[in-house]
Amino acid sequence: MHVITQPYKRPRNAAEDNYQVTLEKEFDLVSAVKKSGKDIDLSEFLSAHPSGKARIWAVGISRPALRAWEKISIGDLVLFYGDGAVYAYGTVSARVHWPQNNAIWPSGNDWDHIYSLSEFVTLSEGQRLAYQALRNLTDKLDVYSVGCRDIDSFGTTKDELIRYVTHDGPRYGESTTRPGIPTGITQ
């Protein structure tokens, strides 16, 4: 099992916010693929999401993103962070390869490697984990590209890490040096 660390600094202009298009609500991926006229294998996606709709995200085509893509598996935990806080998380439920996909998100291009999410949660303003607290758990965070590492490297389980993100860790705006890293989670 992996933890996917997904940086995304939300833009001030809502018209350019990829998050609003495919994470705030379910996106109809099946219809988008049909409209594109491309023959994309959606069997894994439809198995996880029979309606053809789900919350989706993608990794780019940079070397670090492609290295992460090769490791991403169904059941992995994804943590979305930006602007100093972890603001959402979910579980990978399917992967889709759509070569030269420029049809979904308003910003960026070549979003070839799409993953869908189940159990997706957006944390409210006051409940967001401080980004520095996440950095204290692992020094391998990159603010420019997706990361993928074994959950064992965090010294915890998926459930304990979710509890840390949602309850036990320092909230954005609080001191990140206070005691409170739960038993079982190591720095």
CSV table of N, CA, C and O in Angstrom, one decimal, residues 17-135:
chain,number,residue,atom,x,y,z
A,17,ASP,N,-9.5,26.3,-12.1
A,17,ASP,CA,-9.3,25.4,-11.0
A,17,ASP,C,-9.8,24.0,-11.4
A,17,ASP,O,-10.9,23.6,-11.5
A,18,ASN,N,-8.8,23.2,-11.7
A,18,ASN,CA,-9.0,21.8,-12.1
A,18,ASN,C,-9.8,21.0,-11.0
A,18,ASN,O,-10.6,20.1,-11.3
A,19,TYR,N,-9.5,21.3,-9.8
A,19,TYR,CA,-10.2,20.7,-8.6
A,19,TYR,C,-11.7,20.8,-8.7
A,19,TYR,O,-12.4,19.8,-8.5
A,20,GLN,N,-12.2,22.0,-9.1
A,20,GLN,CA,-13.6,22.2,-9.2
A,20,GLN,C,-14.3,21.3,-10.3
A,20,GLN,O,-15.4,20.9,-10.1
A,21,VAL,N,-13.5,21.0,-11.3
A,21,VAL,CA,-14.0,20.2,-12.4
A,21,VAL,C,-14.2,18.8,-12.1
A,21,VAL,O,-15.2,18.1,-12.4
A,22,THR,N,-13.2,18.2,-11.4
A,22,THR,CA,-13.2,16.7,-11.2
A,22,THR,C,-13.1,16.2,-9.8
A,22,THR,O,-13.1,15.0,-9.6
A,23,LEU,N,-13.0,17.1,-8.8
A,23,LEU,CA,-12.9,16.6,-7.4
A,23,LEU,C,-14.0,17.1,-6.6
A,23,LEU,O,-14.5,16.4,-5.7
A,24,GLU,N,-14.5,18.3,-6.8
A,24,GLU,CA,-15.6,18.8,-6.0
A,24,GLU,C,-16.9,18.0,-6.2
A,24,GLU,O,-17.8,17.9,-5.4
A,25,LYS,N,-17.0,17.4,-7.4
A,25,LYS,CA,-18.2,16.6,-7.8
A,25,LYS,C,-17.7,15.5,-8.7
A,25,LYS,O,-16.6,15.6,-9.3
A,26,GLU,N,-18.5,14.5,-8.9
A,26,GLU,CA,-18.1,13.4,-9.8
A,26,GLU,C,-18.1,13.9,-11.2
A,26,GLU,O,-18.9,14.8,-11.6
A,27,PHE,N,-17.2,13.4,-12.0
A,27,PHE,CA,-17.0,13.8,-13.4
A,27,PHE,C,-17.5,12.6,-14.2
A,27,PHE,O,-17.1,11.4,-13.9
A,28,ASP,N,-18.2,12.9,-15.3
A,28,ASP,CA,-18.6,11.8,-16.2
A,28,ASP,C,-17.5,11.5,-17.2
A,28,ASP,O,-17.5,12.0,-18.3
A,29,LEU,N,-16.6,10.6,-16.8
A,29,LEU,CA,-15.5,10.2,-17.6
A,29,LEU,C,-15.9,9.5,-18.9
A,29,LEU,O,-15.3,9.7,-20.0
A,30,VAL,N,-16.9,8.6,-18.8
A,30,VAL,CA,-17.3,7.8,-19.9
A,30,VAL,C,-17.8,8.8,-21.0
A,30,VAL,O,-17.5,8.6,-22.2
A,31,SER,N,-18.6,9.8,-20.7
A,31,SER,CA,-19.1,10.7,-21.7
A,31,SER,C,-18.0,11.5,-22.3
A,31,SER,O,-18.0,11.8,-23.5
A,32,ALA,N,-17.0,11.9,-21.5
A,32,ALA,CA,-15.8,12.7,-22.0
A,32,ALA,C,-15.0,11.8,-23.0
A,32,ALA,O,-14.6,12.3,-24.1
A,33,VAL,N,-14.8,10.5,-22.7
A,33,VAL,CA,-14.1,9.7,-23.6
A,33,VAL,C,-14.9,9.5,-24.9
A,33,VAL,O,-14.3,9.6,-26.0
A,34,LYS,N,-16.2,9.3,-24.8
A,34,LYS,CA,-17.0,9.1,-26.0
A,34,LYS,C,-17.0,10.4,-26.9
A,34,LYS,O,-16.8,10.3,-28.1
A,35,LYS,N,-17.0,11.5,-26.3
A,35,LYS,CA,-17.0,12.8,-27.0
A,35,LYS,C,-15.7,13.0,-27.7
A,35,LYS,O,-15.6,13.6,-28.8
A,36,SER,N,-14.6,12.4,-27.1
A,36,SER,CA,-13.2,12.6,-27.7
A,36,SER,C,-13.1,11.8,-29.0
A,36,SER,O,-12.2,12.0,-29.8
A,37,GLY,N,-13.9,10.7,-29.1
A,37,GLY,CA,-13.8,9.8,-30.2
A,37,GLY,C,-12.6,8.8,-30.1
A,37,GLY,O,-12.4,8.0,-31.1
A,38,LYS,N,-11.9,8.8,-29.0
A,38,LYS,CA,-10.8,7.9,-28.8
A,38,LYS,C,-11.2,6.6,-28.2
A,38,LYS,O,-12.2,6.5,-27.5
A,39,ASP,N,-10.5,5.5,-28.5
A,39,ASP,CA,-10.8,4.2,-27.9
A,39,ASP,C,-9.9,4.0,-26.7
A,39,ASP,O,-8.8,3.6,-26.8
A,40,ILE,N,-10.5,4.3,-25.6
A,40,ILE,CA,-9.8,4.2,-24.3
A,40,ILE,C,-10.4,3.0,-23.5
A,40,ILE,O,-11.6,2.9,-23.4
A,41,ASP,N,-9.5,2.2,-22.9
A,41,ASP,CA,-10.0,1.1,-22.0
A,41,ASP,C,-10.5,1.6,-20.7
A,41,ASP,O,-9.7,2.1,-19.9
A,42,LEU,N,-11.8,1.5,-20.5
A,42,LEU,CA,-12.4,2.0,-19.3
A,42,LEU,C,-12.9,0.9,-18.4
A,42,LEU,O,-13.7,1.1,-17.5
A,43,SER,N,-12.5,-0.4,-18.7
A,43,SER,CA,-13.0,-1.5,-18.0
A,43,SER,C,-12.8,-1.5,-16.5
A,43,SER,O,-13.7,-1.7,-15.7
A,44,GLU,N,-11.6,-1.1,-16.1
A,44,GLU,CA,-11.3,-1.0,-14.6
A,44,GLU,C,-12.1,0.1,-14.0
A,44,GLU,O,-12.6,-0.1,-12.9
A,45,PHE,N,-12.2,1.2,-14.7
A,45,PHE,CA,-12.9,2.4,-14.2
A,45,PHE,C,-14.4,2.0,-14.0
A,45,PHE,O,-15.0,2.3,-13.0
A,46,LEU,N,-15.0,1.4,-15.0
A,46,LEU,CA,-16.4,1.0,-15.0
A,46,LEU,C,-16.7,-0.1,-14.0
A,46,LEU,O,-17.8,-0.1,-13.4
A,47,SER,N,-15.7,-0.9,-13.7
A,47,SER,CA,-15.9,-1.9,-12.7
A,47,SER,C,-16.0,-1.3,-11.3
A,47,SER,O,-16.8,-1.6,-10.4
A,48,ALA,N,-15.2,-0.2,-11.1
A,48,ALA,CA,-15.2,0.5,-9.8
A,48,ALA,C,-16.4,1.5,-9.8
A,48,ALA,O,-16.9,1.8,-8.7
A,49,HIS,N,-16.8,2.1,-10.9
A,49,HIS,CA,-17.8,3.1,-11.0
A,49,HIS,C,-18.8,2.8,-12.1
A,49,HIS,O,-18.7,3.4,-13.2
A,50,PRO,N,-19.7,1.9,-11.9
A,50,PRO,CA,-20.6,1.5,-13.0
A,50,PRO,C,-21.4,2.6,-13.6
A,50,PRO,O,-21.8,2.5,-14.7
A,51,SER,N,-21.6,3.7,-12.9
A,51,SER,CA,-22.3,4.9,-13.4
A,51,SER,C,-21.5,5.6,-14.5
A,51,SER,O,-22.1,6.4,-15.2
A,52,GLY,N,-20.2,5.4,-14.5
A,52,GLY,CA,-19.3,6.1,-15.5
A,52,GLY,C,-18.9,7.4,-14.9
A,52,GLY,O,-18.1,8.1,-15.6
A,53,LYS,N,-19.3,7.7,-13.7
A,53,LYS,CA,-18.9,9.0,-13.0
A,53,LYS,C,-18.1,8.7,-11.7
A,53,LYS,O,-18.4,7.8,-11.0
A,54,ALA,N,-17.2,9.6,-11.5
A,54,ALA,CA,-16.4,9.5,-10.3
A,54,ALA,C,-15.5,10.7,-10.1
A,54,ALA,O,-15.4,11.5,-11.0
A,55,ARG,N,-15.0,10.9,-8.9
A,55,ARG,CA,-14.0,12.0,-8.7
A,55,ARG,C,-12.7,11.5,-9.3
A,55,ARG,O,-12.3,10.3,-9.0
A,56,ILE,N,-12.1,12.3,-10.1
A,56,ILE,CA,-10.9,11.8,-10.8
A,56,ILE,C,-9.8,12.9,-10.7
A,56,ILE,O,-10.0,14.1,-10.5
A,57,TRP,N,-8.6,12.4,-10.9
A,57,TRP,CA,-7.4,13.3,-10.9
A,57,TRP,C,-6.4,12.7,-11.9
A,57,TRP,O,-6.6,11.6,-12.3
A,58,ALA,N,-5.3,13.4,-12.2
A,58,ALA,CA,-4.4,12.8,-13.1
A,58,ALA,C,-3.0,13.3,-12.7
A,58,ALA,O,-2.8,14.3,-12.0
A,59,VAL,N,-2.0,12.5,-13.2
A,59,VAL,CA,-0.6,12.9,-13.0
A,59,VAL,C,-0.1,13.3,-14.4
A,59,VAL,O,-0.6,12.8,-15.4
A,60,GLY,N,0.8,14.2,-14.5
A,60,GLY,CA,1.4,14.6,-15.7
A,60,GLY,C,2.3,13.6,-16.4
A,60,GLY,O,2.3,12.5,-16.0
A,61,ILE,N,3.1,14.1,-17.3
A,61,ILE,CA,4.0,13.3,-18.0
A,61,ILE,C,5.5,13.5,-17.7
A,61,ILE,O,6.4,13.0,-18.4
A,62,SER,N,5.8,14.3,-16.6
A,62,SER,CA,7.1,14.5,-16.2
A,62,SER,C,7.7,13.1,-15.7
A,62,SER,O,7.0,12.2,-15.3
A,63,ARG,N,9.0,13.0,-15.6
A,63,ARG,CA,9.6,11.8,-15.1
A,63,ARG,C,9.2,11.4,-13.7
A,63,ARG,O,8.8,10.3,-13.4
A,64,PRO,N,9.2,12.4,-12.7
A,64,PRO,CA,8.7,12.0,-11.4
A,64,PRO,C,7.2,11.6,-11.4
A,64,PRO,O,6.9,10.6,-10.7
A,65,ALA,N,6.4,12.2,-12.2
A,65,ALA,CA,5.0,11.8,-12.2
A,65,ALA,C,4.8,10.4,-12.8
A,65,ALA,O,4.1,9.6,-12.3
A,66,LEU,N,5.6,10.1,-13.8
A,66,LEU,CA,5.5,8.8,-14.4
A,66,LEU,C,6.1,7.7,-13.5
A,66,LEU,O,5.5,6.6,-13.5
A,67,ARG,N,7.1,8.0,-12.7
A,67,ARG,CA,7.6,7.1,-11.7
A,67,ARG,C,6.5,6.8,-10.7
A,67,ARG,O,6.3,5.6,-10.3
A,68,ALA,N,5.8,7.8,-10.3
A,68,ALA,CA,4.7,7.7,-9.3
A,68,ALA,C,3.6,6.8,-9.9
A,68,ALA,O,3.1,5.9,-9.3
A,69,TRP,N,3.3,7.1,-11.2
A,69,TRP,CA,2.2,6.4,-11.8
A,69,TRP,C,2.4,4.9,-11.9
A,69,TRP,O,1.5,4.1,-11.7
A,70,GLU,N,3.6,4.5,-12.1
A,70,GLU,CA,4.0,3.1,-12.2
A,70,GLU,C,3.7,2.4,-10.8
A,70,GLU,O,3.4,1.2,-10.8
A,71,LYS,N,3.8,3.1,-9.7
A,71,LYS,CA,3.6,2.5,-8.4
A,71,LYS,C,2.1,2.6,-7.9
A,71,LYS,O,1.7,1.9,-7.0
A,72,ILE,N,1.4,3.6,-8.4
A,72,ILE,CA,0.0,3.8,-7.9
A,72,ILE,C,-0.8,2.6,-8.1
A,72,ILE,O,-0.9,2.0,-9.2
A,73,SER,N,-1.5,2.2,-7.0
A,73,SER,CA,-2.4,1.0,-7.0
A,73,SER,C,-3.7,1.3,-6.4
A,73,SER,O,-3.9,2.2,-5.6
A,74,ILE,N,-4.7,0.4,-6.8
A,74,ILE,CA,-6.0,0.5,-6.2
A,74,ILE,C,-5.9,0.3,-4.7
A,74,ILE,O,-5.2,-0.6,-4.2
A,75,GLY,N,-6.5,1.2,-3.9
A,75,GLY,CA,-6.5,1.1,-2.4
A,75,GLY,C,-5.5,2.1,-1.8
A,75,GLY,O,-5.5,2.3,-0.6
A,76,ASP,N,-4.6,2.7,-2.6
A,76,ASP,CA,-3.7,3.7,-2.1
A,76,ASP,C,-4.4,4.9,-1.6
A,76,ASP,O,-5.4,5.3,-2.1
A,77,LEU,N,-3.8,5.5,-0.6
A,77,LEU,CA,-4.3,6.8,0.0
A,77,LEU,C,-3.7,7.9,-0.7
A,77,LEU,O,-2.5,8.0,-0.9
A,78,VAL,N,-4.5,8.9,-1.1
A,78,VAL,CA,-4.0,10.1,-1.8
A,78,VAL,C,-4.3,11.3,-0.9
A,78,VAL,O,-5.4,11.5,-0.4
A,79,LEU,N,-3.2,12.1,-0.6
A,79,LEU,CA,-3.3,13.3,0.2
A,79,LEU,C,-3.1,14.5,-0.7
A,79,LEU,O,-2.0,14.6,-1.4
A,80,PHE,N,-4.1,15.4,-0.8
A,80,PHE,CA,-4.0,16.6,-1.6
A,80,PHE,C,-3.5,17.8,-0.7
A,80,PHE,O,-4.1,18.0,0.3
A,81,TYR,N,-2.5,18.5,-1.2
A,81,TYR,CA,-2.1,19.6,-0.3
A,81,TYR,C,-1.6,20.8,-1.2
A,81,TYR,O,-1.3,20.6,-2.4
A,82,GLY,N,-1.7,22.0,-0.6
A,82,GLY,CA,-1.2,23.2,-1.2
A,82,GLY,C,-1.6,24.4,-0.3
A,82,GLY,O,-2.4,24.2,0.6
A,83,ASP,N,-0.9,25.5,-0.5
A,83,ASP,CA,-1.1,26.7,0.3
A,83,ASP,C,-1.0,26.4,1.8
A,83,ASP,O,-1.7,26.9,2.6
A,84,GLY,N,0.0,25.6,2.1
A,84,GLY,CA,0.3,25.4,3.5
A,84,GLY,C,-0.6,24.3,4.3
A,84,GLY,O,-0.4,24.2,5.5
A,85,ALA,N,-1.4,23.6,3.5
A,85,ALA,CA,-2.3,22.7,4.2
A,85,ALA,C,-2.6,21.4,3.4
A,85,ALA,O,-2.6,21.5,2.2
A,86,VAL,N,-3.0,20.4,4.1
A,86,VAL,CA,-3.5,19.2,3.5
A,86,VAL,C,-5.0,19.4,3.5
A,86,VAL,O,-5.6,19.6,4.5
A,87,TYR,N,-5.7,19.5,2.3
A,87,TYR,CA,-7.1,19.9,2.3
A,87,TYR,C,-8.1,18.8,1.8
A,87,TYR,O,-9.3,19.1,1.8
A,88,ALA,N,-7.6,17.7,1.4
A,88,ALA,CA,-8.5,16.6,0.9
A,88,ALA,C,-7.7,15.3,0.9
A,88,ALA,O,-6.5,15.3,0.8
A,89,TYR,N,-8.5,14.2,0.9
A,89,TYR,CA,-7.8,12.9,0.7
A,89,TYR,C,-8.9,11.9,0.2
A,89,TYR,O,-10.1,12.2,0.2
A,90,GLY,N,-8.4,10.8,-0.4
A,90,GLY,CA,-9.3,9.8,-0.9
A,90,GLY,C,-8.5,8.5,-1.2
A,90,GLY,O,-7.3,8.5,-0.9
A,91,THR,N,-9.2,7.5,-1.7
A,91,THR,CA,-8.6,6.2,-1.9
A,91,THR,C,-8.7,6.0,-3.4
A,91,THR,O,-9.7,6.1,-4.0
A,92,VAL,N,-7.6,5.5,-4.0
A,92,VAL,CA,-7.5,5.2,-5.4
A,92,VAL,C,-8.4,4.0,-5.7
A,92,VAL,O,-8.3,3.0,-5.0
A,93,SER,N,-9.3,4.2,-6.7
A,93,SER,CA,-10.3,3.1,-7.0
A,93,SER,C,-10.1,2.5,-8.4
A,93,SER,O,-10.5,1.4,-8.7
A,94,ALA,N,-9.5,3.3,-9.3
A,94,ALA,CA,-9.2,2.8,-10.7
A,94,ALA,C,-8.1,3.7,-11.3
A,94,ALA,O,-7.9,4.8,-10.9
A,95,ARG,N,-7.5,3.1,-12.4
A,95,ARG,CA,-6.5,3.8,-13.1
A,95,ARG,C,-6.9,3.7,-14.6
A,95,ARG,O,-7.4,2.7,-15.1
A,96,VAL,N,-6.7,4.8,-15.3
A,96,VAL,CA,-7.1,4.9,-16.8
A,96,VAL,C,-5.9,5.6,-17.5
A,96,VAL,O,-5.5,6.7,-17.1
A,97,HIS,N,-5.5,5.0,-18.6
A,97,HIS,CA,-4.5,5.7,-19.4
A,97,HIS,C,-5.2,6.2,-20.7
A,97,HIS,O,-5.7,5.4,-21.4
A,98,TRP,N,-5.1,7.5,-20.8
A,98,TRP,CA,-5.7,8.2,-22.0
A,98,TRP,C,-4.7,9.1,-22.6
A,98,TRP,O,-4.4,10.2,-22.3
A,99,PRO,N,-3.9,8.5,-23.6
A,99,PRO,CA,-2.9,9.2,-24.3
A,99,PRO,C,-3.3,10.6,-24.9
A,99,PRO,O,-4.3,10.7,-25.5
A,100,GLN,N,-2.5,11.6,-24.6
A,100,GLN,CA,-2.7,12.9,-25.1
A,100,GLN,C,-4.0,13.5,-24.7
A,100,GLN,O,-4.6,14.2,-25.5
A,101,ASN,N,-4.4,13.3,-23.5
A,101,ASN,CA,-5.7,13.8,-23.0
A,101,ASN,C,-5.5,15.3,-22.7
A,101,ASN,O,-4.8,15.6,-21.8
A,102,ASN,N,-6.2,16.1,-23.4
A,102,ASN,CA,-6.3,17.5,-23.1
A,102,ASN,C,-7.8,18.0,-23.0
A,102,ASN,O,-8.1,19.2,-23.0
A,103,ALA,N,-8.7,17.0,-22.8
A,103,ALA,CA,-10.1,17.3,-22.9
A,103,ALA,C,-10.8,17.6,-21.6
A,103,ALA,O,-12.0,18.0,-21.6
A,104,ILE,N,-10.2,17.4,-20.5
A,104,ILE,CA,-10.9,17.4,-19.2
A,104,ILE,C,-10.7,18.7,-18.4
A,104,ILE,O,-11.6,19.4,-18.0
A,105,TRP,N,-9.5,19.0,-18.1
A,105,TRP,CA,-9.1,20.1,-17.2
A,105,TRP,C,-8.9,21.4,-17.9
A,105,TRP,O,-8.3,21.4,-19.0
A,106,PRO,N,-9.3,22.5,-17.3
A,106,PRO,CA,-9.1,23.8,-17.9
A,106,PRO,C,-7.6,24.2,-18.0
A,106,PRO,O,-7.3,25.0,-18.9
A,107,SER,N,-6.8,23.8,-17.1
A,107,SER,CA,-5.4,24.2,-17.1
A,107,SER,C,-4.5,23.0,-17.3
A,107,SER,O,-4.8,21.9,-16.8
A,108,GLY,N,-3.4,23.2,-18.0
A,108,GLY,CA,-2.5,22.1,-18.2
A,108,GLY,C,-2.9,21.2,-19.4
A,108,GLY,O,-3.9,21.4,-20.0
A,109,ASN,N,-2.0,20.4,-19.8
A,109,ASN,CA,-2.3,19.5,-20.9
A,109,ASN,C,-1.5,18.2,-20.7
A,109,ASN,O,-0.7,18.0,-19.8
A,110,ASP,N,-1.8,17.2,-21.5
A,110,ASP,CA,-1.2,15.9,-21.5
A,110,ASP,C,-1.4,15.2,-20.1
A,110,ASP,O,-0.5,14.7,-19.5
A,111,TRP,N,-2.7,15.2,-19.7
A,111,TRP,CA,-3.0,14.5,-18.5
A,111,TRP,C,-3.4,13.1,-18.8
A,111,TRP,O,-4.6,12.7,-18.8
A,112,ASP,N,-2.4,12.3,-19.2
A,112,ASP,CA,-2.6,11.0,-19.8
A,112,ASP,C,-2.9,9.9,-18.7
A,112,ASP,O,-3.5,8.9,-19.0
A,113,HIS,N,-2.5,10.1,-17.5
A,113,HIS,CA,-2.6,9.1,-16.5
A,113,HIS,C,-3.6,9.5,-15.4
A,113,HIS,O,-3.3,10.3,-14.5
A,114,ILE,N,-4.8,9.0,-15.5
A,114,ILE,CA,-5.9,9.4,-14.6
A,114,ILE,C,-6.2,8.3,-13.6
A,114,ILE,O,-6.1,7.1,-13.9
A,115,TYR,N,-6.4,8.8,-12.4
A,115,TYR,CA,-6.9,7.8,-11.3
A,115,TYR,C,-8.2,8.4,-10.8
A,115,TYR,O,-8.4,9.6,-10.7
A,116,SER,N,-9.1,7.4,-10.4
A,116,SER,CA,-10.3,7.8,-9.8
A,116,SER,C,-10.2,7.6,-8.3
A,116,SER,O,-9.4,6.8,-7.8
A,117,LEU,N,-11.1,8.3,-7.5
A,117,LEU,CA,-11.0,8.2,-6.1
A,117,LEU,C,-12.4,7.8,-5.5
A,117,LEU,O,-13.4,8.2,-6.0
A,118,SER,N,-12.3,7.0,-4.5
A,118,SER,CA,-13.5,6.7,-3.7
A,118,SER,C,-13.2,7.2,-2.3
A,118,SER,O,-12.1,7.6,-2.0
A,119,GLU,N,-14.2,7.2,-1.4
A,119,GLU,CA,-14.0,7.7,0.0
A,119,GLU,C,-13.3,9.0,0.0
A,119,GLU,O,-12.4,9.3,0.8
A,120,PHE,N,-13.7,9.9,-0.9
A,120,PHE,CA,-13.1,11.2,-1.0
A,120,PHE,C,-13.6,12.2,0.0
A,120,PHE,O,-14.8,12.3,0.2
A,121,VAL,N,-12.7,12.9,0.7
A,121,VAL,CA,-13.1,13.8,1.8
A,121,VAL,C,-12.4,15.2,1.6
A,121,VAL,O,-11.2,15.2,1.4
A,122,THR,N,-13.2,16.3,1.6
A,122,THR,CA,-12.6,17.6,1.6
A,122,THR,C,-12.6,18.1,3.0
A,122,THR,O,-13.7,18.1,3.6
A,123,LEU,N,-11.5,18.5,3.5
A,123,LEU,CA,-11.4,19.0,4.9
A,123,LEU,C,-11.8,20.5,4.9
A,123,LEU,O,-11.4,21.3,4.1
A,124,SER,N,-12.7,20.9,5.9
A,124,SER,CA,-13.1,22.2,6.0
A,124,SER,C,-11.9,23.1,6.4
A,124,SER,O,-10.9,22.6,7.0
A,125,GLU,N,-12.1,24.4,6.3
A,125,GLU,CA,-11.0,25.4,6.6
A,125,GLU,C,-10.3,25.1,7.9
A,125,GLU,O,-9.1,24.9,8.0
A,126,GLY,N,-11.0,25.0,9.0
A,126,GLY,CA,-10.5,24.8,10.3
A,126,GLY,C,-10.0,23.4,10.6
A,126,GLY,O,-9.3,23.2,11.6
A,127,GLN,N,-10.2,22.5,9.7
A,127,GLN,CA,-9.9,21.1,10.0
A,127,GLN,C,-8.7,20.6,9.2
A,127,GLN,O,-8.3,19.5,9.2
A,128,ARG,N,-8.1,21.5,8.4
A,128,ARG,CA,-7.0,21.1,7.5
A,128,ARG,C,-5.7,20.9,8.2
A,128,ARG,O,-5.3,21.8,9.1
A,129,LEU,N,-5.0,19.8,7.9
A,129,LEU,CA,-3.7,19.5,8.5
A,129,LEU,C,-2.7,20.5,8.0
A,129,LEU,O,-2.6,20.8,6.8
A,130,ALA,N,-1.8,21.0,8.9
A,130,ALA,CA,-0.7,21.8,8.5
A,130,ALA,C,0.2,21.1,7.6
A,130,ALA,O,0.6,19.9,7.9
A,131,TYR,N,0.6,21.6,6.4
A,131,TYR,CA,1.5,21.0,5.5
A,131,TYR,C,2.8,20.6,6.2
A,131,TYR,O,3.3,19.5,5.9
A,132,GLN,N,3.3,21.5,7.1
A,132,GLN,CA,4.6,21.2,7.7
A,132,GLN,C,4.5,19.9,8.6
A,132,GLN,O,5.5,19.2,8.7
A,133,ALA,N,3.3,19.6,9.1
A,133,ALA,CA,3.1,18.4,9.9
A,133,ALA,C,3.3,17.2,8.9
A,133,ALA,O,3.9,16.1,9.3
A,134,LEU,N,2.9,17.3,7.7
A,134,LEU,CA,3.1,16.2,6.7
A,134,LEU,C,4.5,16.1,6.4
A,134,LEU,O,5.1,15.0,6.3
A,135,ARG,N,5.2,17.2,6.2
A,135,ARG,CA,6.7,17.2,6.0
A,135,ARG,C,7.4,16.6,7.2
A,135,ARG,O,8.5,16.0,7.0
